[in-house]
Amino acid sequence: MTRFSHQLPPPGPGGSSREPSVELIQQFFSTVYNVPELIRLVGLVGLVCIVFAETGLMVGFFLPGDSLLVTAGLFAARGDLDIAWLIPCLLAAAVAGNATGYYIGRRAGRALYSRPNSFFFRRQHLIRTHEFYERHGGKTIVLAQFMPIVRTFAPVVAGAADMTYRRFATFNVVGAILWITSMTLTGYYLGLAIPGIEERIHIIVAVVIFLSLLPGIIAYLRSKLRDLRAPAGSGAGADRR
């Protein structure tokens, strides 16, 4: 944490009581989004907690996901983490997190859609995920694993939509296996195949973030294109759902 303290601007003369809080928030997000430093700081236990929070708690939507897994794989290739423990632990965290999100949605139901916005909650994220769910149904739970933000809210939407838990659990396990293993092993085998890749780790993280955002960008553009082709909201668009 001290690595980042010198990067923050010193408080101005007569600084207000808000400044320590602002500095703490800046420091927090600086650490969270510096993924290699975050992994060094929290280790395997912290990784498990982050994956659980990102998949199971709505306030965790801002946490790194894909970039965290790929970087963890790179660390495992270097011997800093044990791949034999890393994948099973993260897989368990993802499955448990998704199940927690499902029960939150099941318990809160439609009331979630009228919840006011806050610093850690944006209603539009829930609404957009619901629209995605309407188009793709149960497959959303699998597809969402590879889409930031949607990944956090998809289990909640499934629970609120009264998807049976048995059906949800199937999609949950399949999606978690595909997501955790593909991302972590990508980093792991990159680390084994390219010596010294850790020196370019921030480039790898940037590429992973871009690729993880790409499906959401494409889905957004397709949605806008559909709206332009059916400006009156014709019944044909409704039938496609």
Tab-separated table of C-alpha atoms in Angstrom:
chain	number	residue	atom	x	y	z
A	1	MET	CA	0.000	0.000	0.000
A	2	THR	CA	2.816	2.435	0.787
A	3	ARG	CA	3.989	2.163	-2.797
A	4	PHE	CA	1.076	4.299	-3.907
A	5	SER	CA	1.020	6.879	-1.108
A	6	HIS	CA	3.684	9.038	-2.726
A	7	GLN	CA	1.667	9.236	-5.939
A	8	LEU	CA	-1.183	11.074	-4.277
A	9	PRO	CA	-1.162	14.889	-4.294
A	10	PRO	CA	-0.328	16.431	-0.930
A	11	PRO	CA	-3.213	18.130	0.827
A	12	GLY	CA	-3.447	21.813	0.025
A	13	PRO	CA	-3.272	24.517	2.634
A	14	GLY	CA	-6.217	24.416	4.941
A	15	GLY	CA	-7.219	21.003	3.593
A	16	SER	CA	-10.697	19.860	4.531
A	17	SER	CA	-11.581	16.789	6.550
A	18	ARG	CA	-12.740	15.134	3.318
A	19	GLU	CA	-9.212	14.839	1.944
A	20	PRO	CA	-8.114	11.789	4.000
A	21	SER	CA	-11.222	9.924	2.790
A	22	VAL	CA	-10.572	10.914	-0.822
A	23	GLU	CA	-6.961	9.789	-0.511
A	24	LEU	CA	-8.029	6.449	0.940
A	25	ILE	CA	-10.444	5.897	-1.950
A	26	GLN	CA	-7.759	6.816	-4.487
A	27	GLN	CA	-5.305	4.505	-2.791
A	28	PHE	CA	-7.855	1.684	-2.710
A	29	PHE	CA	-8.635	1.864	-6.425
A	30	SER	CA	-4.958	2.324	-7.330
A	31	THR	CA	-4.221	-0.943	-5.564
A	32	VAL	CA	-7.249	-2.818	-6.930
A	33	TYR	CA	-6.486	-1.959	-10.548
A	34	ASN	CA	-2.754	-2.592	-10.263
A	35	VAL	CA	-3.436	-6.304	-10.670
A	36	PRO	CA	0.118	-7.680	-10.218
A	37	GLU	CA	0.594	-5.628	-7.055
A	38	LEU	CA	-2.854	-6.694	-5.836
A	39	ILE	CA	-1.981	-10.389	-6.219
A	40	ARG	CA	1.320	-9.909	-4.392
A	41	LEU	CA	-0.570	-8.171	-1.618
A	42	VAL	CA	-3.487	-10.579	-1.084
A	43	GLY	CA	-2.173	-13.987	-2.227
A	44	LEU	CA	-4.388	-17.003	-2.901
A	45	VAL	CA	-6.815	-16.305	-0.050
A	46	GLY	CA	-7.359	-12.771	-1.311
A	47	LEU	CA	-7.873	-14.015	-4.872
A	48	VAL	CA	-10.598	-16.371	-3.660
A	49	CYS	CA	-12.319	-13.515	-1.812
A	50	ILE	CA	-12.136	-11.208	-4.846
A	51	VAL	CA	-13.587	-13.802	-7.239
A	52	PHE	CA	-16.376	-14.555	-4.765
A	53	ALA	CA	-17.181	-10.858	-4.303
A	54	GLU	CA	-17.141	-10.117	-8.025
A	55	THR	CA	-19.463	-12.997	-8.891
A	56	GLY	CA	-21.671	-13.034	-5.804
A	57	LEU	CA	-22.015	-9.551	-4.352
A	58	MET	CA	-23.497	-6.758	-6.432
A	59	VAL	CA	-21.092	-4.265	-4.884
A	60	GLY	CA	-18.223	-6.273	-6.399
A	61	PHE	CA	-18.970	-5.384	-10.020
A	62	PHE	CA	-15.960	-3.025	-10.196
A	63	LEU	CA	-13.418	-5.663	-9.146
A	64	PRO	CA	-10.981	-7.071	-11.736
A	65	GLY	CA	-12.004	-10.448	-13.126
A	66	ASP	CA	-10.465	-11.692	-16.377
A	67	SER	CA	-7.255	-9.706	-15.919
A	68	LEU	CA	-6.960	-11.041	-12.368
A	69	LEU	CA	-7.240	-14.664	-13.511
A	70	VAL	CA	-4.779	-14.325	-16.388
A	71	THR	CA	-2.268	-12.561	-14.157
A	72	ALA	CA	-2.721	-15.213	-11.464
A	73	GLY	CA	-1.881	-17.811	-14.122
A	74	LEU	CA	1.292	-15.891	-14.978
A	75	PHE	CA	2.234	-15.869	-11.293
A	76	ALA	CA	1.640	-19.636	-11.152
A	77	ALA	CA	3.902	-20.189	-14.165
A	78	ARG	CA	6.603	-18.269	-12.320
A	79	GLY	CA	6.134	-20.432	-9.233
A	80	ASP	CA	4.622	-17.738	-7.011
A	81	LEU	CA	1.298	-19.615	-6.879
A	82	ASP	CA	0.563	-23.341	-7.130
A	83	ILE	CA	-1.614	-24.007	-10.192
A	84	ALA	CA	-2.863	-27.261	-8.601
A	85	TRP	CA	-4.430	-25.217	-5.784
A	86	LEU	CA	-5.170	-22.055	-7.731
A	87	ILE	CA	-7.724	-23.399	-10.207
A	88	PRO	CA	-9.809	-25.521	-7.766
A	89	CYS	CA	-9.920	-22.708	-5.188
A	90	LEU	CA	-10.954	-20.072	-7.726
A	91	LEU	CA	-13.473	-22.455	-9.273
A	92	ALA	CA	-15.089	-23.040	-5.875
A	93	ALA	CA	-15.167	-19.278	-5.256
A	94	ALA	CA	-16.862	-18.596	-8.602
A	95	VAL	CA	-19.502	-21.312	-8.129
A	96	ALA	CA	-20.221	-20.168	-4.561
A	97	GLY	CA	-20.325	-16.527	-5.643
A	98	ASN	CA	-22.781	-17.186	-8.457
A	99	ALA	CA	-24.980	-19.214	-6.102
A	100	THR	CA	-24.950	-16.346	-3.595
A	101	GLY	CA	-26.007	-13.894	-6.301
A	102	TYR	CA	-28.822	-16.248	-7.299
A	103	TYR	CA	-30.158	-16.378	-3.739
A	104	ILE	CA	-29.942	-12.596	-3.427
A	105	GLY	CA	-32.098	-12.272	-6.544
A	106	ARG	CA	-34.448	-15.026	-5.404
A	107	ARG	CA	-34.973	-13.394	-2.035
A	108	ALA	CA	-35.215	-9.761	-3.147
A	109	GLY	CA	-37.137	-10.431	-6.353
A	110	ARG	CA	-38.382	-7.527	-8.448
A	111	ALA	CA	-37.785	-5.070	-5.608
A	112	LEU	CA	-34.154	-4.913	-6.755
A	113	TYR	CA	-35.209	-3.056	-9.898
A	114	SER	CA	-36.556	-0.153	-7.850
A	115	ARG	CA	-33.527	0.078	-5.569
A	116	PRO	CA	-31.976	3.570	-5.728
A	117	ASN	CA	-28.523	4.087	-7.192
A	118	SER	CA	-25.579	4.370	-4.835
A	119	PHE	CA	-21.793	4.521	-5.034
A	120	PHE	CA	-21.550	0.728	-5.394
A	121	PHE	CA	-24.867	0.020	-7.150
A	122	ARG	CA	-26.165	1.132	-10.536
A	123	ARG	CA	-29.687	0.097	-11.440
A	124	GLN	CA	-28.930	0.338	-15.158
A	125	HIS	CA	-26.416	-2.522	-14.800
A	126	LEU	CA	-29.212	-4.725	-13.480
A	127	ILE	CA	-31.644	-3.629	-16.203
A	128	ARG	CA	-29.155	-4.226	-19.017
A	129	THR	CA	-28.327	-7.651	-17.630
A	130	HIS	CA	-32.058	-8.429	-17.488
A	131	GLU	CA	-32.376	-7.465	-21.170
A	132	PHE	CA	-29.446	-9.768	-21.966
A	133	TYR	CA	-31.149	-12.539	-19.983
A	134	GLU	CA	-34.396	-12.000	-21.907
A	135	ARG	CA	-32.542	-12.584	-25.172
A	136	HIS	CA	-30.360	-15.528	-24.145
A	137	GLY	CA	-32.206	-17.231	-21.285
A	138	GLY	CA	-30.258	-19.680	-19.149
A	139	LYS	CA	-27.224	-19.441	-21.434
A	140	THR	CA	-26.725	-15.990	-19.929
A	141	ILE	CA	-25.151	-17.594	-16.849
A	142	VAL	CA	-22.452	-19.182	-19.028
A	143	LEU	CA	-21.938	-16.279	-21.450
A	144	ALA	CA	-21.907	-13.706	-18.656
A	145	GLN	CA	-18.829	-15.263	-17.079
A	146	PHE	CA	-16.819	-13.651	-19.872
A	147	MET	CA	-18.505	-10.238	-19.635
A	148	PRO	CA	-17.547	-7.751	-16.907
A	149	ILE	CA	-20.463	-6.298	-14.888
A	150	VAL	CA	-22.943	-8.686	-16.566
A	151	ARG	CA	-21.033	-11.461	-14.789
A	152	THR	CA	-21.909	-9.912	-11.426
A	153	PHE	CA	-25.600	-9.296	-12.079
A	154	ALA	CA	-26.568	-12.343	-14.185
A	155	PRO	CA	-27.069	-14.721	-11.209
A	156	VAL	CA	-29.144	-12.058	-9.435
A	157	VAL	CA	-31.369	-11.647	-12.493
A	158	ALA	CA	-31.758	-15.440	-12.810
A	159	GLY	CA	-32.870	-15.665	-9.187
A	160	ALA	CA	-35.300	-12.765	-9.534
A	161	ALA	CA	-36.700	-14.378	-12.710
A	162	ASP	CA	-37.480	-17.594	-10.767
A	163	MET	CA	-35.139	-19.858	-12.715
A	164	THR	CA	-35.126	-23.210	-10.915
A	165	TYR	CA	-31.982	-23.741	-8.870
A	166	ARG	CA	-31.264	-27.109	-10.493
A	167	ARG	CA	-31.184	-25.478	-13.927
A	168	PHE	CA	-29.174	-22.538	-12.621
A	169	ALA	CA	-26.650	-24.830	-10.921
A	170	THR	CA	-25.908	-26.610	-14.207
A	171	PHE	CA	-25.206	-23.359	-16.044
A	172	ASN	CA	-23.305	-22.073	-13.016
A	173	VAL	CA	-20.855	-24.980	-12.845
A	174	VAL	CA	-20.322	-25.129	-16.619
A	175	GLY	CA	-19.763	-21.376	-16.871
A	176	ALA	CA	-17.411	-21.252	-13.891
A	177	ILE	CA	-15.299	-24.141	-15.210
A	178	LEU	CA	-14.992	-22.546	-18.655
A	179	TRP	CA	-14.182	-19.098	-17.274
A	180	ILE	CA	-11.729	-20.019	-14.514
A	181	THR	CA	-9.799	-22.652	-16.446
A	182	SER	CA	-9.592	-20.763	-19.757
A	183	MET	CA	-8.410	-17.501	-18.217
A	184	THR	CA	-6.042	-18.980	-15.643
A	185	LEU	CA	-4.486	-21.500	-18.020
A	186	THR	CA	-4.070	-18.806	-20.678
A	187	GLY	CA	-1.884	-16.874	-18.269
A	188	TYR	CA	-0.144	-20.025	-17.064
A	189	TYR	CA	0.856	-21.281	-20.512
A	190	LEU	CA	1.820	-17.800	-21.691
A	191	GLY	CA	4.122	-17.617	-18.693
A	192	LEU	CA	5.684	-20.982	-19.540
A	193	ALA	CA	6.012	-20.256	-23.264
A	194	ILE	CA	7.389	-16.702	-23.161
A	195	PRO	CA	10.333	-16.149	-20.815
A	196	GLY	CA	10.342	-12.732	-19.174
A	197	ILE	CA	6.705	-12.035	-20.019
A	198	GLU	CA	6.178	-10.720	-16.492
A	199	GLU	CA	8.131	-7.634	-17.561
A	200	ARG	CA	5.284	-6.877	-19.992
A	201	ILE	CA	2.535	-7.941	-17.630
A	202	HIS	CA	0.725	-4.601	-17.791
A	203	ILE	CA	0.443	-4.934	-21.576
A	204	ILE	CA	-1.040	-8.412	-21.124
A	205	VAL	CA	-3.525	-7.046	-18.578
A	206	ALA	CA	-4.530	-4.211	-20.930
A	207	VAL	CA	-5.131	-6.650	-23.803
A	208	VAL	CA	-7.194	-8.958	-21.572
A	209	ILE	CA	-9.312	-6.040	-20.347
A	210	PHE	CA	-9.958	-4.925	-23.936
A	211	LEU	CA	-10.912	-8.434	-25.058
A	212	SER	CA	-13.192	-8.911	-22.043
A	213	LEU	CA	-14.998	-5.645	-22.811
A	214	LEU	CA	-15.321	-6.442	-26.522
A	215	PRO	CA	-18.411	-8.731	-26.269
A	216	GLY	CA	-20.262	-6.066	-24.298
A	217	ILE	CA	-19.345	-3.400	-26.842
A	218	ILE	CA	-20.514	-5.627	-29.701
A	219	ALA	CA	-23.779	-6.433	-27.887
A	220	TYR	CA	-24.376	-2.718	-27.259
A	221	LEU	CA	-23.783	-1.834	-30.930
A	222	ARG	CA	-26.075	-4.640	-32.089
A	223	SER	CA	-28.769	-3.411	-29.704
A	224	LYS	CA	-28.480	0.111	-31.101
A	225	LEU	CA	-28.633	-1.268	-34.640
A	226	ARG	CA	-31.824	-3.195	-33.816
A	227	ASP	CA	-33.352	-0.029	-32.378
A	228	LEU	CA	-32.549	1.871	-35.578
A	229	ARG	CA	-34.091	-0.851	-37.741
A	230	ALA	CA	-37.259	-1.018	-35.609
A	231	PRO	CA	-37.779	2.559	-34.351
A	232	ALA	CA	-41.412	2.026	-33.528
A	233	GLY	CA	-40.718	-0.981	-31.301
A	234	SER	CA	-42.714	-3.255	-33.608
A	235	GLY	CA	-44.061	-6.581	-32.485
A	236	ALA	CA	-41.443	-8.379	-34.558
A	237	GLY	CA	-38.728	-7.252	-32.167
A	238	ALA	CA	-40.784	-8.481	-29.223
A	239	ASP	CA	-41.358	-11.846	-30.898
A	240	ARG	CA	-37.622	-12.393	-31.269
A	241	ARG	CA	-37.261	-12.357	-27.491
